[in-house]
Tab-separated table of C-alpha atoms in Angstrom:
chain	number	residue	atom	x	y	z
Z	102	MET	CA	-49.539	-60.244	164.819
Z	103	SER	CA	-53.202	-60.710	165.204
Z	104	ASP	CA	-55.451	-58.299	166.964
Z	105	VAL	CA	-57.543	-60.788	168.797
Z	106	VAL	CA	-59.297	-59.382	171.779
Z	107	GLU	CA	-60.803	-61.821	174.106
Z	108	GLU	CA	-64.209	-60.725	175.259
Z	109	MET	CA	-65.049	-61.283	178.838
Z	110	PRO	CA	-68.530	-62.594	179.447
Z	111	ARG	CA	-70.702	-59.788	180.796
Z	112	MET	CA	-72.605	-60.303	183.961
Z	113	VAL	CA	-76.250	-59.336	183.658
Z	114	ASP	CA	-78.283	-58.636	186.743
Z	115	GLU	CA	-81.593	-60.350	186.124
Z	116	THR	CA	-83.255	-59.578	189.439
Z	117	PRO	CA	-86.668	-57.990	188.968
Z	118	ILE	CA	-87.206	-54.361	189.892
Z	119	SER	CA	-90.378	-55.108	191.777
Z	120	PRO	CA	-91.131	-58.284	193.650
Z	121	ILE	CA	-92.943	-60.874	191.615
Z	122	ARG	CA	-95.931	-62.467	193.275
Z	123	PRO	CA	-97.629	-65.611	192.192
Z	124	ASN	CA	-100.903	-65.013	190.321
Z	125	ASN	CA	-103.039	-66.378	193.167
Z	126	GLU	CA	-101.592	-63.912	195.624
Z	127	ARG	CA	-102.244	-61.086	193.180
Z	128	LYS	CA	-105.856	-62.164	192.641
Z	129	ASN	CA	-106.387	-62.485	196.362
Z	130	SER	CA	-104.948	-59.014	196.860
Z	131	LEU	CA	-107.421	-57.542	194.381
Z	132	GLU	CA	-110.335	-59.396	195.951
Z	133	SER	CA	-109.392	-58.218	199.430
Z	134	HIS	CA	-109.130	-54.614	198.258
Z	135	LEU	CA	-112.519	-54.845	196.569
Z	136	GLN	CA	-114.104	-56.312	199.704
Z	137	ASN	CA	-112.730	-53.465	201.819
Z	138	ARG	CA	-113.877	-50.813	199.348
Z	139	PRO	CA	-115.937	-48.031	200.967
Z	140	GLU	CA	-119.622	-47.630	200.154
Z	141	ARG	CA	-120.737	-45.029	197.610
Z	142	SER	CA	-122.502	-43.003	200.315
Z	143	GLU	CA	-119.256	-42.763	202.296
Z	144	LEU	CA	-117.398	-41.521	199.203
Z	145	VAL	CA	-120.135	-38.940	198.599
Z	146	ASP	CA	-119.887	-37.769	202.230
Z	147	LYS	CA	-116.128	-37.285	201.801
Z	148	ASN	CA	-116.704	-35.337	198.535
Z	149	ILE	CA	-114.789	-37.931	196.532
Z	150	LEU	CA	-117.788	-38.730	194.345
Z	151	PRO	CA	-120.472	-36.246	193.304
Z	152	ALA	CA	-123.870	-36.625	194.971
Z	153	SER	CA	-125.528	-36.613	191.558
Z	154	THR	CA	-127.267	-39.684	190.234
Z	155	ALA	CA	-127.122	-38.312	186.681
Z	156	ALA	CA	-125.220	-40.141	183.984
Z	157	PRO	CA	-121.494	-39.320	183.961
Z	158	GLY	CA	-121.862	-37.639	180.565
Z	159	LEU	CA	-124.419	-35.231	182.019
Z	160	GLN	CA	-122.634	-34.454	185.289
Z	161	ALA	CA	-120.394	-31.795	183.722
Z	162	HIS	CA	-123.454	-30.018	182.316
Z	163	GLN	CA	-125.229	-30.326	185.660
Z	164	LYS	CA	-122.238	-28.783	187.451
Z	165	GLU	CA	-122.099	-25.922	184.942
Z	166	LEU	CA	-125.837	-25.303	185.391
Z	167	LYS	CA	-125.464	-25.140	189.182
Z	168	LYS	CA	-122.615	-22.661	188.762
Z	169	HIS	CA	-124.711	-20.389	186.526
Z	170	MET	CA	-127.692	-20.611	188.870
Z	171	LEU	CA	-125.534	-19.554	191.821
Z	172	GLU	CA	-124.054	-16.709	189.781
Z	173	ASP	CA	-127.556	-15.475	188.870
Z	174	LYS	CA	-128.695	-15.693	192.497
Z	175	LEU	CA	-125.695	-13.708	193.748
Z	176	ASN	CA	-126.120	-11.045	191.065
Z	177	ASP	CA	-129.797	-10.715	192.010
Z	178	MET	CA	-128.945	-10.337	195.704
Z	179	ILE	CA	-126.261	-7.720	194.943
Z	180	SER	CA	-128.661	-5.715	192.772
Z	181	HIS	CA	-131.193	-5.552	195.654
Z	182	ARG	CA	-128.808	-4.544	198.430
Z	183	PRO	CA	-129.362	-1.114	199.972
Z	184	ALA	CA	-127.267	1.906	199.076
Z	185	PRO	CA	-124.615	3.089	201.558
Z	186	GLU	CA	-126.687	6.233	202.280
Z	187	ALA	CA	-129.632	4.121	203.465
Z	188	LEU	CA	-127.352	2.086	205.722
Z	189	MET	CA	-125.858	5.257	207.183
Z	190	LYS	CA	-129.370	6.588	207.978
Z	191	GLU	CA	-130.142	3.372	209.899
Z	192	ASN	CA	-126.791	3.542	211.778
Z	193	ILE	CA	-125.672	0.242	210.294
Z	194	LEU	CA	-122.795	1.826	208.417
Z	195	HIS	CA	-120.614	4.565	209.916
Z	196	GLY	CA	-119.050	6.780	207.257
Z	197	ASP	CA	-119.204	6.339	203.503
Z	198	PRO	CA	-116.916	3.451	202.418
Z	199	ARG	CA	-116.542	5.072	198.989
Z	200	GLU	CA	-114.693	8.039	200.454
Z	201	SER	CA	-110.910	7.882	200.317
Z	202	GLN	CA	-109.242	7.434	203.661
């Protein structure tokens, strides 16, 4: 007795996962998207692009510099603020905020 197993031909679904467009339609799609692209100024207004005109390699350094400058400015302003006692004398502050409640 022979052990011959007949193989059934397998059905393969060859439909594409995504629709295939002809190359011209794809090119036209890209061209239409590029024509409708917003201006740089509009992207800057929406905070999508940075307002800087520096080279992209320098923009990270420029951002870091701005951060440090702001930090220095805030530290300077905090160091010059009046003491709570002075504010209490001028009736700006009522009660010492350092006291436990």
